[in-house]
PDB file of C-alpha atoms in Angstrom:
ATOM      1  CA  UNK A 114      28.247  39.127 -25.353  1.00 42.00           C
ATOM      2  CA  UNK A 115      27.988  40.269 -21.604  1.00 45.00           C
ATOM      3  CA  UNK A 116      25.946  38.702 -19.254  1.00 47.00           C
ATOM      4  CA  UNK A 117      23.106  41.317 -18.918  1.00 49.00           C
ATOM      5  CA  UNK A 118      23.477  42.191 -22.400  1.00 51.00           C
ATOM      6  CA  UNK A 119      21.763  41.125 -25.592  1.00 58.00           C
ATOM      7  CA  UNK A 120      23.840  39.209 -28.977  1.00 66.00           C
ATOM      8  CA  UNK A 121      25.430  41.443 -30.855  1.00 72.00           C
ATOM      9  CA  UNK A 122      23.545  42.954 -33.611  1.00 76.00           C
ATOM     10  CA  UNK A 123      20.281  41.507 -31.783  1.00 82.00           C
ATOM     11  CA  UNK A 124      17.038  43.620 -31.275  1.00 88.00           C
ATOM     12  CA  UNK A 125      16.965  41.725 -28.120  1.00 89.00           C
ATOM     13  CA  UNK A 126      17.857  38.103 -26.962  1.00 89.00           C
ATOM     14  CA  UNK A 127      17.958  36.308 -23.438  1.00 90.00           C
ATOM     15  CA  UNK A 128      18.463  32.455 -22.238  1.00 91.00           C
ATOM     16  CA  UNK A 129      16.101  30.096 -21.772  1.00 93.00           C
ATOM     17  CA  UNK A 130      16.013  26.351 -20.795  1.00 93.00           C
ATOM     18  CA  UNK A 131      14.189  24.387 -23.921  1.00 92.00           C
ATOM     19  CA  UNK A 132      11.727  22.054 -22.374  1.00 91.00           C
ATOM     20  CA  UNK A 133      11.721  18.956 -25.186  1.00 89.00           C
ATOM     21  CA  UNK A 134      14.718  17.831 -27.747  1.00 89.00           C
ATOM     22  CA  UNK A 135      14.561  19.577 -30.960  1.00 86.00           C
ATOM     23  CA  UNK A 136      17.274  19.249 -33.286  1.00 84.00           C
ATOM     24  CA  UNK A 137      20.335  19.773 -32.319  1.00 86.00           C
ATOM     25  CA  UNK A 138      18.853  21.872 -29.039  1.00 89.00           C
ATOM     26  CA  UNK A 139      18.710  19.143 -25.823  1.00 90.00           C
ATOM     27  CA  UNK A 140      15.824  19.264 -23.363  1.00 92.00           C
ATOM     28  CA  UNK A 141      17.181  21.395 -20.467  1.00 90.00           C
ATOM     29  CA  UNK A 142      19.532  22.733 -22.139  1.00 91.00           C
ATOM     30  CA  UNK A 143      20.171  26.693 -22.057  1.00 91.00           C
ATOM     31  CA  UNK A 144      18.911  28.257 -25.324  1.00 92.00           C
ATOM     32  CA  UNK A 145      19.769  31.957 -26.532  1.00 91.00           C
ATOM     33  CA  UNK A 146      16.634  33.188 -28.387  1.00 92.00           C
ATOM     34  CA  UNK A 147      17.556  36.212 -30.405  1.00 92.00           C
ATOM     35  CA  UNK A 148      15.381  38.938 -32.403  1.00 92.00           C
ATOM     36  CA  UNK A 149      16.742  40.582 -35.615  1.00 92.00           C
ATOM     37  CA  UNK A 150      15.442  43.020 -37.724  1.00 89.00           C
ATOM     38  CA  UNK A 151      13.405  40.098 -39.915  1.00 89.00           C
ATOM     39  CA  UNK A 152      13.974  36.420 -38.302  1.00 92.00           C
ATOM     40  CA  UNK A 153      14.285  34.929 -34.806  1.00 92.00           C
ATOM     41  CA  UNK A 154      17.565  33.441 -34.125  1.00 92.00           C
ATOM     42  CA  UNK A 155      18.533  29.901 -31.844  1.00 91.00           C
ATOM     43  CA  UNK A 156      21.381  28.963 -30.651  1.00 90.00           C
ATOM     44  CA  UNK A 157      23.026  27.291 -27.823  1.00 89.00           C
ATOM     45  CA  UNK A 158      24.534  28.581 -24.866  1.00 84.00           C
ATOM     46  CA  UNK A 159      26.689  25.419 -24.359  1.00 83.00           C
ATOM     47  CA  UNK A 160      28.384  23.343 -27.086  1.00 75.00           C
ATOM     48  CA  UNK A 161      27.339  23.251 -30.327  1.00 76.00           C
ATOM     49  CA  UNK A 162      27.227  26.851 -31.225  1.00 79.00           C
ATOM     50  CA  UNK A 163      25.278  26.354 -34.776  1.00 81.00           C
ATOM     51  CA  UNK A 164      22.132  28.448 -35.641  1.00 86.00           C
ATOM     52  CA  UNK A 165      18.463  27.580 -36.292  1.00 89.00           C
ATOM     53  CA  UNK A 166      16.277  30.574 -37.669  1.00 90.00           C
ATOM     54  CA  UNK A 167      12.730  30.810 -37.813  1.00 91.00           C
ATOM     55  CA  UNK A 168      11.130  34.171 -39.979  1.00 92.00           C
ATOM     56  CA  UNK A 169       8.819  35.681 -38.321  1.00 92.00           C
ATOM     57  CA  UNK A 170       5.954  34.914 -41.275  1.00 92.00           C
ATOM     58  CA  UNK A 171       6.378  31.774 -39.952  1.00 93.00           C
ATOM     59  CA  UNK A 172       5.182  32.245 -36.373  1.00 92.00           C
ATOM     60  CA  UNK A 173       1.768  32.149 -35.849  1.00 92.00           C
ATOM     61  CA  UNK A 174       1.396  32.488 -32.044  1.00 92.00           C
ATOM     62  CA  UNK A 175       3.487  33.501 -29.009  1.00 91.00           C
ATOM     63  CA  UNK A 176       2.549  32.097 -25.290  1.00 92.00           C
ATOM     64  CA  UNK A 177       4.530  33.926 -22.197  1.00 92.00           C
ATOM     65  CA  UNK A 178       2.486  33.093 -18.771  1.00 89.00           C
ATOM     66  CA  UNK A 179       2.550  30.915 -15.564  1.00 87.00           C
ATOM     67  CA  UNK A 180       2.145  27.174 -15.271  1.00 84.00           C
ATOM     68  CA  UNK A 181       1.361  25.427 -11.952  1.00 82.00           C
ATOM     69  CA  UNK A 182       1.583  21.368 -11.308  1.00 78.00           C
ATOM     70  CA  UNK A 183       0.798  19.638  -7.876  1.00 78.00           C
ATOM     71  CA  UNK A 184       3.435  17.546  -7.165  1.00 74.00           C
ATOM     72  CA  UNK A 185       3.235  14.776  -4.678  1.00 75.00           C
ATOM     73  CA  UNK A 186       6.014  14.067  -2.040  1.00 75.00           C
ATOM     74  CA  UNK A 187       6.888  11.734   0.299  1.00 76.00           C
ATOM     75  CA  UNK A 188       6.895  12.985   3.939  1.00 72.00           C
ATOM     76  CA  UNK A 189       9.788  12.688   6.224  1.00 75.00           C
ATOM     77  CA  UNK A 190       8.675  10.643   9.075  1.00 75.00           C
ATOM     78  CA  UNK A 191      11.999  10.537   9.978  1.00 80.00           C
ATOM     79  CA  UNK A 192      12.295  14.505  10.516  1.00 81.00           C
ATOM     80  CA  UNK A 193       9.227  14.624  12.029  1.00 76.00           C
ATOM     81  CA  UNK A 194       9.848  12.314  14.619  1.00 77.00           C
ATOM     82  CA  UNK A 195      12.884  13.836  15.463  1.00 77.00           C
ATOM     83  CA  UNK A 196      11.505  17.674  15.631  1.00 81.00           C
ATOM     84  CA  UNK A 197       8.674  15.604  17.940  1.00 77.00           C
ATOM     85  CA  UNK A 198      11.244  14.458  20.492  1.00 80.00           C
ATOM     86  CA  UNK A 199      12.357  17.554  20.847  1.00 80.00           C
ATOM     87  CA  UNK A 200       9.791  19.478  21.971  1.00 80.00           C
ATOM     88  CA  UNK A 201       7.353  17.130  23.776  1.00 83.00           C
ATOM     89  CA  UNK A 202       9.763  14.027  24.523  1.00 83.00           C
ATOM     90  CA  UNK A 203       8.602  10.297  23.283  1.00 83.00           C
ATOM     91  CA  UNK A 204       5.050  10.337  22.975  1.00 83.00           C
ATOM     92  CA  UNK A 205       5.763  13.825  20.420  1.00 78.00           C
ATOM     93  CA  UNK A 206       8.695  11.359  18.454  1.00 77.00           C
ATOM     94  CA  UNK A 207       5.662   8.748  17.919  1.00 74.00           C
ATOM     95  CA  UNK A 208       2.923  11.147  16.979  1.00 80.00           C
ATOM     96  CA  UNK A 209       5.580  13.223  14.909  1.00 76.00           C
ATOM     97  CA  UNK A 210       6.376   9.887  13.275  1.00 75.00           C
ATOM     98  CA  UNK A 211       2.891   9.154  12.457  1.00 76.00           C
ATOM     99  CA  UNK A 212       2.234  12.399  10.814  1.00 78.00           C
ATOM    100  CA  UNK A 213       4.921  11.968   8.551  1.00 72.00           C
ATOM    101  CA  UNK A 214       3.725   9.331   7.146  1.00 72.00           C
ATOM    102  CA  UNK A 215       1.805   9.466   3.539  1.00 71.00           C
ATOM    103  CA  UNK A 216       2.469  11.991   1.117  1.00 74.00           C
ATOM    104  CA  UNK A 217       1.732  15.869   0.639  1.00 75.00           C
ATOM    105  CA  UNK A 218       1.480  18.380  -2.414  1.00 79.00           C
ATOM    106  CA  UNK A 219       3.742  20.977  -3.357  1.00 80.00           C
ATOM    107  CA  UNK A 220       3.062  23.375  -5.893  1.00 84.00           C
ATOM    108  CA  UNK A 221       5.541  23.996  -8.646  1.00 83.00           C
ATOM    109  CA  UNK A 222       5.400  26.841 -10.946  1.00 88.00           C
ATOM    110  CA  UNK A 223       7.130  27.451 -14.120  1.00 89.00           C
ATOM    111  CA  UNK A 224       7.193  30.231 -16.385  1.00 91.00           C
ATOM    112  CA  UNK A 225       6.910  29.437 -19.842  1.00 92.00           C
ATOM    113  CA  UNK A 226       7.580  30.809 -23.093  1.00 93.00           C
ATOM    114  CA  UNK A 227       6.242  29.406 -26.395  1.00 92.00           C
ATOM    115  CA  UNK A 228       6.389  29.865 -29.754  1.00 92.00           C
ATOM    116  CA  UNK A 229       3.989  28.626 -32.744  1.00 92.00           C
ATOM    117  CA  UNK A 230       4.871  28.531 -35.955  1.00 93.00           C
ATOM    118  CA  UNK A 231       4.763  26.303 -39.120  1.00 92.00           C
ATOM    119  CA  UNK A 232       7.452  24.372 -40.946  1.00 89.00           C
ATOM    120  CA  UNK A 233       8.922  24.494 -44.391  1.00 87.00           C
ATOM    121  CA  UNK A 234       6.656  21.692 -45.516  1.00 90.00           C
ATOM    122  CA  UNK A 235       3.677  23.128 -43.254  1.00 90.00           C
ATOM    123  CA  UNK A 236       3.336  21.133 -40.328  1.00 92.00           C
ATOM    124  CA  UNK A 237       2.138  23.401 -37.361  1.00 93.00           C
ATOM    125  CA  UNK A 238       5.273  22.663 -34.453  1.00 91.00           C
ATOM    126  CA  UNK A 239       5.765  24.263 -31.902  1.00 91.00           C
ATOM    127  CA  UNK A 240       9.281  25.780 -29.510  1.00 92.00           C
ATOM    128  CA  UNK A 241       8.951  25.649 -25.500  1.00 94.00           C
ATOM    129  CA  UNK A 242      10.695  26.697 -23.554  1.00 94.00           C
ATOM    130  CA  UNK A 243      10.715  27.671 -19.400  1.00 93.00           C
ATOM    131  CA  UNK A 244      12.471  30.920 -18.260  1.00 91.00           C
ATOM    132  CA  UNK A 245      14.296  30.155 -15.619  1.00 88.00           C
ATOM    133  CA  UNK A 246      16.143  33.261 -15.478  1.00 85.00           C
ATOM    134  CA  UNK A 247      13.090  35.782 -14.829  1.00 84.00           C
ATOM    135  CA  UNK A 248      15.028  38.416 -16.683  1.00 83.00           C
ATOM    136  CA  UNK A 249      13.949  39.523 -20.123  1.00 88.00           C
ATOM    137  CA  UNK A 250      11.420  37.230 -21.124  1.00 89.00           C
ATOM    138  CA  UNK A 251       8.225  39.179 -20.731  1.00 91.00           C
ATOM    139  CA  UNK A 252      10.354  42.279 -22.684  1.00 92.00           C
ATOM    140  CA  UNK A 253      11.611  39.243 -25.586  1.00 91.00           C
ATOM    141  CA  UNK A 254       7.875  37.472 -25.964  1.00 92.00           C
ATOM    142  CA  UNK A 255       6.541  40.998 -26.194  1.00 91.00           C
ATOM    143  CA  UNK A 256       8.732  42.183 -28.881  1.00 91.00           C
ATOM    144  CA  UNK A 257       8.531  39.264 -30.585  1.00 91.00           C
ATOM    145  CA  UNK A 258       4.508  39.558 -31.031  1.00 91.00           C
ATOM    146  CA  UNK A 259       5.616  43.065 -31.604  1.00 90.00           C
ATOM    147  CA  UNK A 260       7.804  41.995 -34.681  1.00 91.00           C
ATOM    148  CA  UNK A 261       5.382  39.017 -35.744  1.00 88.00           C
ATOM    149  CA  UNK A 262       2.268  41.244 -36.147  1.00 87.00           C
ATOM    150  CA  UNK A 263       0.679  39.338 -33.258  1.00 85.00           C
ATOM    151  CA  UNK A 264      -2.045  40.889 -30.860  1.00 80.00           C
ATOM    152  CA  UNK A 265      -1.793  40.105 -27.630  1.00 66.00           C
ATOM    153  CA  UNK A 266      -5.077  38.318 -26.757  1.00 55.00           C
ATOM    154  CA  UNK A 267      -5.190  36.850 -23.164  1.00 48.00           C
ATOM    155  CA  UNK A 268      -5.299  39.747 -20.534  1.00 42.00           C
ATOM    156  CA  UNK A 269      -3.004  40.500 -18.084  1.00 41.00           C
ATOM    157  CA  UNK A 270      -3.579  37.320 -15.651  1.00 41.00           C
ATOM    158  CA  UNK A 271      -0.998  34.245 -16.762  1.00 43.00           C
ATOM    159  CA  UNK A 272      -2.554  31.168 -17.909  1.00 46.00           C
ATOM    160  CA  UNK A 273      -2.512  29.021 -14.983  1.00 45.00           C
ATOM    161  CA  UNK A 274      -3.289  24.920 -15.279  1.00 44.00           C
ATOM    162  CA  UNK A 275      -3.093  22.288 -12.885  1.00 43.00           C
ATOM    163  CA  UNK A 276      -2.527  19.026 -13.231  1.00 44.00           C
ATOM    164  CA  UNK A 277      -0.772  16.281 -10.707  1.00 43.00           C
ATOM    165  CA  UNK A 278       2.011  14.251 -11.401  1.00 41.00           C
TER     166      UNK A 278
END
């Protein structure tokens, strides 16, 4: 399989980086998610290279959209004191120092893709995953609602929900 290509025999597949361990699939770990004809196809990019398949009568909902978390960081008083010094000489080190100190929020955003579905013995469960790639996922979730018989019922706006860590 080429790199811009999808798995042979495949409707469509791309990578994406699972975001909890399932199986024999590890949390970051790069996932190819494949579409046939009649199932959905997993297997690893790395390592192990057996398959877990899900039918698609098995799915009952598919999530492709934006997540944003506030993340807190430490300043760099260090940095800022130094960039201070610079440009206004001692008293700009001290007051660059001082404003370095605390924290400040950065925003993270992830795209995720995730897939609903219940298990042999009917427990509802759940696949996420993050695409880190920014490739084919929009094309692969469609297609997979597509295949699944699944309208697509949030509007054109990603999901978006903050929360700080």
């Amino acid at each position: 399989m080429g790199f811009f290509k999808s798995k042979k025999g495949s409707i469509i597949s791309n990578y994406f980086s699972i975001e909890t361990d399932i199986g024999q699939f590890r949390k970051g770990s790069a996932v190819d998610v494949a579409l046939y004809s009649d199932h959905l196809e997993l297997q690893n990019a790395i390592g192990n290279k057996d398959t877990a398949t899900l039918a698609y009568s098995q799915i009952t909902d598919i999530f492709y959209g934006s997540k944003t978390q506030l993340q807190l960081k430490e300043k760099s008083p260090i940095a800022r004191a130094f960039a201070g010094g610079l440009l206004f000489g001692s008293t700009g080190a001290f007051i660059g120092a001082l404003s370095g100190l605390g924290k400040k929020e950065k925003k993270i955003r992830k795209i995720l893709f995730i897939i609903s579905y219940v298990t042999a013995d009917g427990q509802e469960a759940f696949l996420p995953f993050e695409d880190t790639r920014l490739y084919k996922g929009p094309k692969v979730a469609a297609k997979l609602r597509q295949l699944c018989g699944i309208e697509r019922v949030q509007t054109q706006a990603a999901a978006v929900s903050v929360t700080k860590l």
